[in-house]
C-alpha positions in Angstrom: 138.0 90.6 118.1 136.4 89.9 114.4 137.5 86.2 115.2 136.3 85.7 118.7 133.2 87.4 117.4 132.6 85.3 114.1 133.3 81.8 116.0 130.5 82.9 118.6 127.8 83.4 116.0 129.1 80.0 114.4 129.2 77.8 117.2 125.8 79.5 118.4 124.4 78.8 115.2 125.5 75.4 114.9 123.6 74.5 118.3 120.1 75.6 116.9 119.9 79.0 118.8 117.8 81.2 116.6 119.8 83.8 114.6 118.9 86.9 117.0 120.5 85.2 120.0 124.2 84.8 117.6 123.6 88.3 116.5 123.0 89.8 120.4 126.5 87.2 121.8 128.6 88.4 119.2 127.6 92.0 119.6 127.6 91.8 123.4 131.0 90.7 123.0 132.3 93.0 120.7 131.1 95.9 123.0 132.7 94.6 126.1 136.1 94.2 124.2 135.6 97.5 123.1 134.5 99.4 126.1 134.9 96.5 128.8 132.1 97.0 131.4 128.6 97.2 131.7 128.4 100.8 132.7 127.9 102.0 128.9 125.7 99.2 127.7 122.4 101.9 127.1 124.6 102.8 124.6 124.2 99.4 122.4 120.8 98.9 123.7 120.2 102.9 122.1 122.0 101.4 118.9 119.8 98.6 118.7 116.2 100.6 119.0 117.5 103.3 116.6 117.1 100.2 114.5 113.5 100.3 114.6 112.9 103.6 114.2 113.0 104.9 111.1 108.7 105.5 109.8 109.9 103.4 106.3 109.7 100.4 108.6 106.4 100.8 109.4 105.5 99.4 105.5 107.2 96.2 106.6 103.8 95.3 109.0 101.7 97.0 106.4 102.6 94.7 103.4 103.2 91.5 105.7 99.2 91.9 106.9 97.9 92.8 103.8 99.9 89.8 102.2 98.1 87.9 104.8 94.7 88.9 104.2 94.9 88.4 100.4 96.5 84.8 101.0 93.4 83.8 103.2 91.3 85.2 100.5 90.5 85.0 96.6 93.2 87.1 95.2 95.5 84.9 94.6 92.8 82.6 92.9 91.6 85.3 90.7 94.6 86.5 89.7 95.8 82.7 88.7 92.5 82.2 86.6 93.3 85.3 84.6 96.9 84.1 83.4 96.2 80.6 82.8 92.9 82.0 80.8 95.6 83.8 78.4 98.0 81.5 78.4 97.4 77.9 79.8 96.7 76.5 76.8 100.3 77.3 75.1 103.3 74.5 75.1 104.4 75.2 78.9 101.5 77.2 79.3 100.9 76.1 82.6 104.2 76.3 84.3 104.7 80.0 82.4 101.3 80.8 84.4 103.0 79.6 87.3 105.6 81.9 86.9 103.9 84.7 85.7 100.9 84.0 88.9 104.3 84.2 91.1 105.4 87.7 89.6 102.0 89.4 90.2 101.2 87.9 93.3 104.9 89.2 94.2 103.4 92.7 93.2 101.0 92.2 95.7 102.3 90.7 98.5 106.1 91.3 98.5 106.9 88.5 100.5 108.8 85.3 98.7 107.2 82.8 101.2 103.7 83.9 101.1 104.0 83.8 97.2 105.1 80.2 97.9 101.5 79.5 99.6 98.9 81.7 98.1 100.6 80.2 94.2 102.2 76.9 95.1 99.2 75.3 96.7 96.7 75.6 93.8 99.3 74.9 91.2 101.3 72.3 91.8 98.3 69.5 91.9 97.1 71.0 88.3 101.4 70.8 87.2 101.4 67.3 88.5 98.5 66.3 87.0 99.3 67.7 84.1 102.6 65.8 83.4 105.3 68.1 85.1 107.5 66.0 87.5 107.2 66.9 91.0 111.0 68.4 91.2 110.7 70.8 88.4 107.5 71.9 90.0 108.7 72.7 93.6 111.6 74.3 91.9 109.7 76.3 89.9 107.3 77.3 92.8 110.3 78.6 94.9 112.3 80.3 92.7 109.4 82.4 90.6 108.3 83.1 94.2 111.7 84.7 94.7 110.5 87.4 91.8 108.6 88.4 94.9 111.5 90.2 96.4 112.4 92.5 93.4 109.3 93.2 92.4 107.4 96.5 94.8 106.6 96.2 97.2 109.7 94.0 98.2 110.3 93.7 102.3 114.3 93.0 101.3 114.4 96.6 99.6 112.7 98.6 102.2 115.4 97.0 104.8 118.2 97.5 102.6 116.7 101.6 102.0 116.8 101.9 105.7 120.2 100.8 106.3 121.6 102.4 103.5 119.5 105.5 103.3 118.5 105.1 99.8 115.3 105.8 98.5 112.7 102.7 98.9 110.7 104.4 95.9 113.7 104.4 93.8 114.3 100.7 94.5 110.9 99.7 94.6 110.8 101.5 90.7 113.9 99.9 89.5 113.6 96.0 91.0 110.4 96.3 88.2 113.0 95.4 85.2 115.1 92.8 86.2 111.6 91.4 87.5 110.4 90.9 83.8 113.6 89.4 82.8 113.7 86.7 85.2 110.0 86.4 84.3 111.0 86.3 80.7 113.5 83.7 81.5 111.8 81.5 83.2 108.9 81.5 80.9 111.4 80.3 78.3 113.2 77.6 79.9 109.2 76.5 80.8 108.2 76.5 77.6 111.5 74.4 76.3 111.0 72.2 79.3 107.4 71.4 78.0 108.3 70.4 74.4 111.6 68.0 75.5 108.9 66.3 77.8 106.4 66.6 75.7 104.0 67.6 78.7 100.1 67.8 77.2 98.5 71.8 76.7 95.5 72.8 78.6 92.0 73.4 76.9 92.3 76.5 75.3 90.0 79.4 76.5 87.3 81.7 74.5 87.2 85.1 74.5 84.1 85.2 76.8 86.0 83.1 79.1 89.2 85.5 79.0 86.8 88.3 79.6 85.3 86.8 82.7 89.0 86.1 83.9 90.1 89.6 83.5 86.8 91.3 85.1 87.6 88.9 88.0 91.2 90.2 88.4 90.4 93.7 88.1 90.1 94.3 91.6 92.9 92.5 92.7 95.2 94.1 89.9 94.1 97.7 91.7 97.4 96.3 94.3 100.3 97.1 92.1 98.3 100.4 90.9 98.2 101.4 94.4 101.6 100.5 94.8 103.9 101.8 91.9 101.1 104.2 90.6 101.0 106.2 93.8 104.5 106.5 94.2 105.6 107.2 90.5 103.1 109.7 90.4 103.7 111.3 94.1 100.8 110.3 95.3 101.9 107.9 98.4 105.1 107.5 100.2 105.7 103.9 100.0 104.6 103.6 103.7 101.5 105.4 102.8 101.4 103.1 100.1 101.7 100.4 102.2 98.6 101.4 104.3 96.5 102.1 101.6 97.3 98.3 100.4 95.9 97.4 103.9 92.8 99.3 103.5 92.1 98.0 99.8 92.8 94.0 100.9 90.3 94.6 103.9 88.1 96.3 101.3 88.3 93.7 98.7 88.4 90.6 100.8 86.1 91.2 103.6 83.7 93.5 101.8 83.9 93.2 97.7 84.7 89.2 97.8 83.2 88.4 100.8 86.0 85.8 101.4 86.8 86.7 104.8 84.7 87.0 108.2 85.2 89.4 111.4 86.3 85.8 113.2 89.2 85.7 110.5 90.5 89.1 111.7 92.0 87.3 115.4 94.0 84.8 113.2 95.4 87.7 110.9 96.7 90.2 113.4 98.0 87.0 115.6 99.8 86.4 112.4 101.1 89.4 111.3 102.0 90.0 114.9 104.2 87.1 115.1 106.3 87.6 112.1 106.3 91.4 112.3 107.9 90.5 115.8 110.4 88.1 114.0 111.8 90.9 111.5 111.6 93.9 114.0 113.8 91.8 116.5 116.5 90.7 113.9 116.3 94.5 112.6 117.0 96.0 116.2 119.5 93.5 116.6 121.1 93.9 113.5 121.6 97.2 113.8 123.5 97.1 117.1 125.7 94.5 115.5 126.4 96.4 112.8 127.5 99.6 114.7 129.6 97.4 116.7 131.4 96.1 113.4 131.1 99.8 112.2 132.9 101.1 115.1 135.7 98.7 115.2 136.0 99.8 111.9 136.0 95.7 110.8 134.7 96.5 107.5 137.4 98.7 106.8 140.2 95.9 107.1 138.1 93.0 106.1 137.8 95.2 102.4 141.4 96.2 102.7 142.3 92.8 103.3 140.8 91.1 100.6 141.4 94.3 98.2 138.4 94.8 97.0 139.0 98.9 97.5 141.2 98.5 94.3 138.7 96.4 92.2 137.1 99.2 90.6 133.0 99.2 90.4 132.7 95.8 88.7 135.0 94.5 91.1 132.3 95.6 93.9 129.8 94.6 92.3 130.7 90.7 91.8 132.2 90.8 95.5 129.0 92.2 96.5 126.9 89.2 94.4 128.8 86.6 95.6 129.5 88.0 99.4 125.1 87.9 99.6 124.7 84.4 97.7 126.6 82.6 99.4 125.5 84.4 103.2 122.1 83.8 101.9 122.2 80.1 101.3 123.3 79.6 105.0 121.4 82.5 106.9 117.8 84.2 107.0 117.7 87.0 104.0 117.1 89.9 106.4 119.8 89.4 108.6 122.1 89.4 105.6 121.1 92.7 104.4 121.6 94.0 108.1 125.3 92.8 108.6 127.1 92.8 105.1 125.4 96.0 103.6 127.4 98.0 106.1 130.2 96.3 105.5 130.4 96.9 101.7 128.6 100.5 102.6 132.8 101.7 102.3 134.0 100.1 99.1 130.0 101.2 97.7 131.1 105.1 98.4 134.6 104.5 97.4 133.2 103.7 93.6 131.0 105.9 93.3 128.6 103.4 92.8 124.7 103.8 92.6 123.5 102.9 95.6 120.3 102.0 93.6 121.6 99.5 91.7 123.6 98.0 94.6 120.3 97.5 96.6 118.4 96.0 93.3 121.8 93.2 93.0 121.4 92.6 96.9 117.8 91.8 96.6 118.2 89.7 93.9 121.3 88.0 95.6 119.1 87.3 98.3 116.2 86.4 96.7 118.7 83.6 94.8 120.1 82.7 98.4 116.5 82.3 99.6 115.8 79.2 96.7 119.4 77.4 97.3 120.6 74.9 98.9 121.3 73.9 101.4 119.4 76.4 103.9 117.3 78.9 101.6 114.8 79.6 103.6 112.4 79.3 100.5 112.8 75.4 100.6 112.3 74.8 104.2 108.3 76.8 103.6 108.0 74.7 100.7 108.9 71.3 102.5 106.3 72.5 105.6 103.9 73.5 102.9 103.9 70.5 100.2 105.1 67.9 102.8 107.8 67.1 100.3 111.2 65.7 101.5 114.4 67.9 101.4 116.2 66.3 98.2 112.9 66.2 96.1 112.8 69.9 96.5 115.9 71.0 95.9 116.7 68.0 93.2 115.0 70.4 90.2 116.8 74.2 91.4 120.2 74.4 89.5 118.8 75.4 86.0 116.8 78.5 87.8 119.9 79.4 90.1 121.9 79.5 87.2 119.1 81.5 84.9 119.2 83.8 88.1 122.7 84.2 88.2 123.0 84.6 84.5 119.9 88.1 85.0 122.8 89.4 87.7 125.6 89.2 85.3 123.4 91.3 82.7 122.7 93.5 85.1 125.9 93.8 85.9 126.9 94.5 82.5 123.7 96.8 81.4 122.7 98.7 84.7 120.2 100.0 82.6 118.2 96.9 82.9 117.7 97.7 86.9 118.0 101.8 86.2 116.0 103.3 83.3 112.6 102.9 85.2 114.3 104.5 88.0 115.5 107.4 85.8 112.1 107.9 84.0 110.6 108.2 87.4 113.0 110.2 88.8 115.3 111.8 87.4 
């Protein structure tokens, strides 16, 4: 059945169908094998809307429209002009504000292709014209946008926290850490790029000029207040949270900036709606795959089979890291999370690992997946974005992937990296 099942969703996927039509075959499939007639299919189609409704989804609209409204805004703008007014005019400066722009527009928005946008499109003319070549830019563009996801709000953690049951505050606190270290590690590699290059600084900026920057940013910095503010101090649920980030980007955009017009409002929800549509679909779906594999107990032998059951925790871990990377390079991030975090849901248990810093090494797994080669779905926004061809995009990636894969090896090896925010805040 696993066979017939896999080569369905492979051949499906090779002839363009879109990945909820795979997901639905193989699962229709697996159900008639299982139970062989049509009699008890309410019973997948219950499967598939118990999917969608757990009330953590709801955040996953929330942040995507208020993502939306700050990209059609000024937040993104402001928030730029504050880092480069700090730091633009240091060796690198510019692509380290790049970077560091990404990170707290990831702490905004939560979503790795609307970082791509709202950063990438008023960057990379100033990188270009400032001496970077146009491959380390795009690369650098897609993969600090992939901070995004491990930063709160991240859309990947609140999916993985429903499938899993762990807590979406717990994760949202503990993706914070290894955030900063990629940040840190990008920002290095930036500044070393810079000096081999020799790339030129930016003017530097006065104090006066600083001070305008930051009173500018205030109001857009109020997002990751709302955010990990309200939940660390038990204010907000994360989908409270999540609404109240709504209310503040209509506030700030529409009322404080004046950035935005009623007209704008049609394009938003049409927008939101779409996508929204997207990740509700492949959730549903998702789900009644994975009670199929789940009830044909498939993860069970597929762990059995490849031993993993006897690798210990670090075993797990590096099956788990390399089972997401490579799924991720090939497939759409959320559909990942949906089918293999079941299947490793066993082996997780068996260990005794923390299911909290699983779900922090499957976002950033994913987020790497999302930047790679030869399908991450990070490049294809970039090439529709910066009407770049494929190969220049990709041509500057390996140093980040490997920086990337380097930040989950020490988190493999110090947990602590990803879990002592979460255990100030919670435990």
């Amino acid at each position: 059945m696993t066979t017939i099942m896999v080569t369905t969703m492979i051949a499906l996927l090779l002839l363009g169908f879109p990945m909820m039509i795979p997901l639905i075959t193989a699962a229709v499939i697996g159900f008639f094998m299982m139970f062989g007639g049509l009699d008890q299919m309410d019973t997948l189609i219950q499967q598939m809307m118990a999917g969608i409704r757990p009330a953590s989804l709801i955040a996953v609209p929330m942040f995507i429209l208020a993502a939306d409204i700050m990209t059609r805004g000024q937040s993104a703008e402001r928030l730029i002009s504050m880092v480069m007014a700090f730091i633009g005019h240091i060796k690198g400066g510019l692509a380290v504000s790049t970077a560091a722009s990404c990170t707290l527009f990831g702490a905004v928005s939560g979503s790795t292709q609307a970082t791509v946008v709202a950063i990438g499109s008023p960057l990379r003319p100033k990188m270009l014209k400032a001496g970077y070549s146009d491959s380390f830019t795009l690369a650098l563009i897609i993969n600090a946008s992939d901070i995004a996801f491990l930063i709160p709000p991240s859309i990947g953690m609140i999916i993985y926290g429903v499938i899993s049951g762990t807590s979406i505050g717990e994760l949202f606190i503990a993706g914070i850490g290894p955030g900063l270290l990629i940040l840190v590690m990008f920002a290095i590699y930036c500044v070393a790029y810079a000096v081999i290059k020799d790339v030129p600084t930016e003017a530097r900026s006065n104090w006066r000029e600083r001070g305008r920057a930051v009173r500018d940013a205030l109001w857009p910095l109020g997002f990751p207040v709302i955010i990990v503010g309200g939940i660390y101090g038990g204010i907000f649920s994360p989908t409270e949270a999540a609404a109240a980030c709504v209310l503040y980007a209509i506030i700030l955009e529409f009322g404080v900036f004046r950035s935005l017009k009623m007209p704008h409002i049609y394009a938003i929800a049409k927008s939101t709606g779409l996508i929204t549509a997207v990740v509700f679909i492949l959730v549903a779906v998702g789900n009644g795959f994975s009670w199929i594999i789940s009830f044909a107990q498939i993860p069970q032998t597929i762990l059995e089979a490849v031993g993993i059951n006897e690798a210990g925790p670090t075993g797990v871990l590096i099956a788990i890291c390399v089972a997401f990377f490579v799924a991720c390079m090939f497939v759409d991030p959320i559909v990942v999370i949906l089918v293999l975090t079941p299947i490793f849901a066993p082996a997780v248990a068996a260990t005794g690992l923390d299911p909290v810093l699983v779900g922090v090494l499957i976002t950033l797994q994913v987020a790497i997946g999302s930047a790679t080669p030869p399908f991450g779905c990070d490049i294809f926004t970039a090439i529709a974005i910066f009407k770049r061809p494929y190969w220049e995009v990709i041509r500057g990636t390996p140093p980040f992937v490997l920086m990337l894969i380097l930040a989950a090896a020490l988190i493999i090896i110090f947990p602590q990296i990803a879990l002592f925010l979460r255990d100030i805040a919670f435990r």
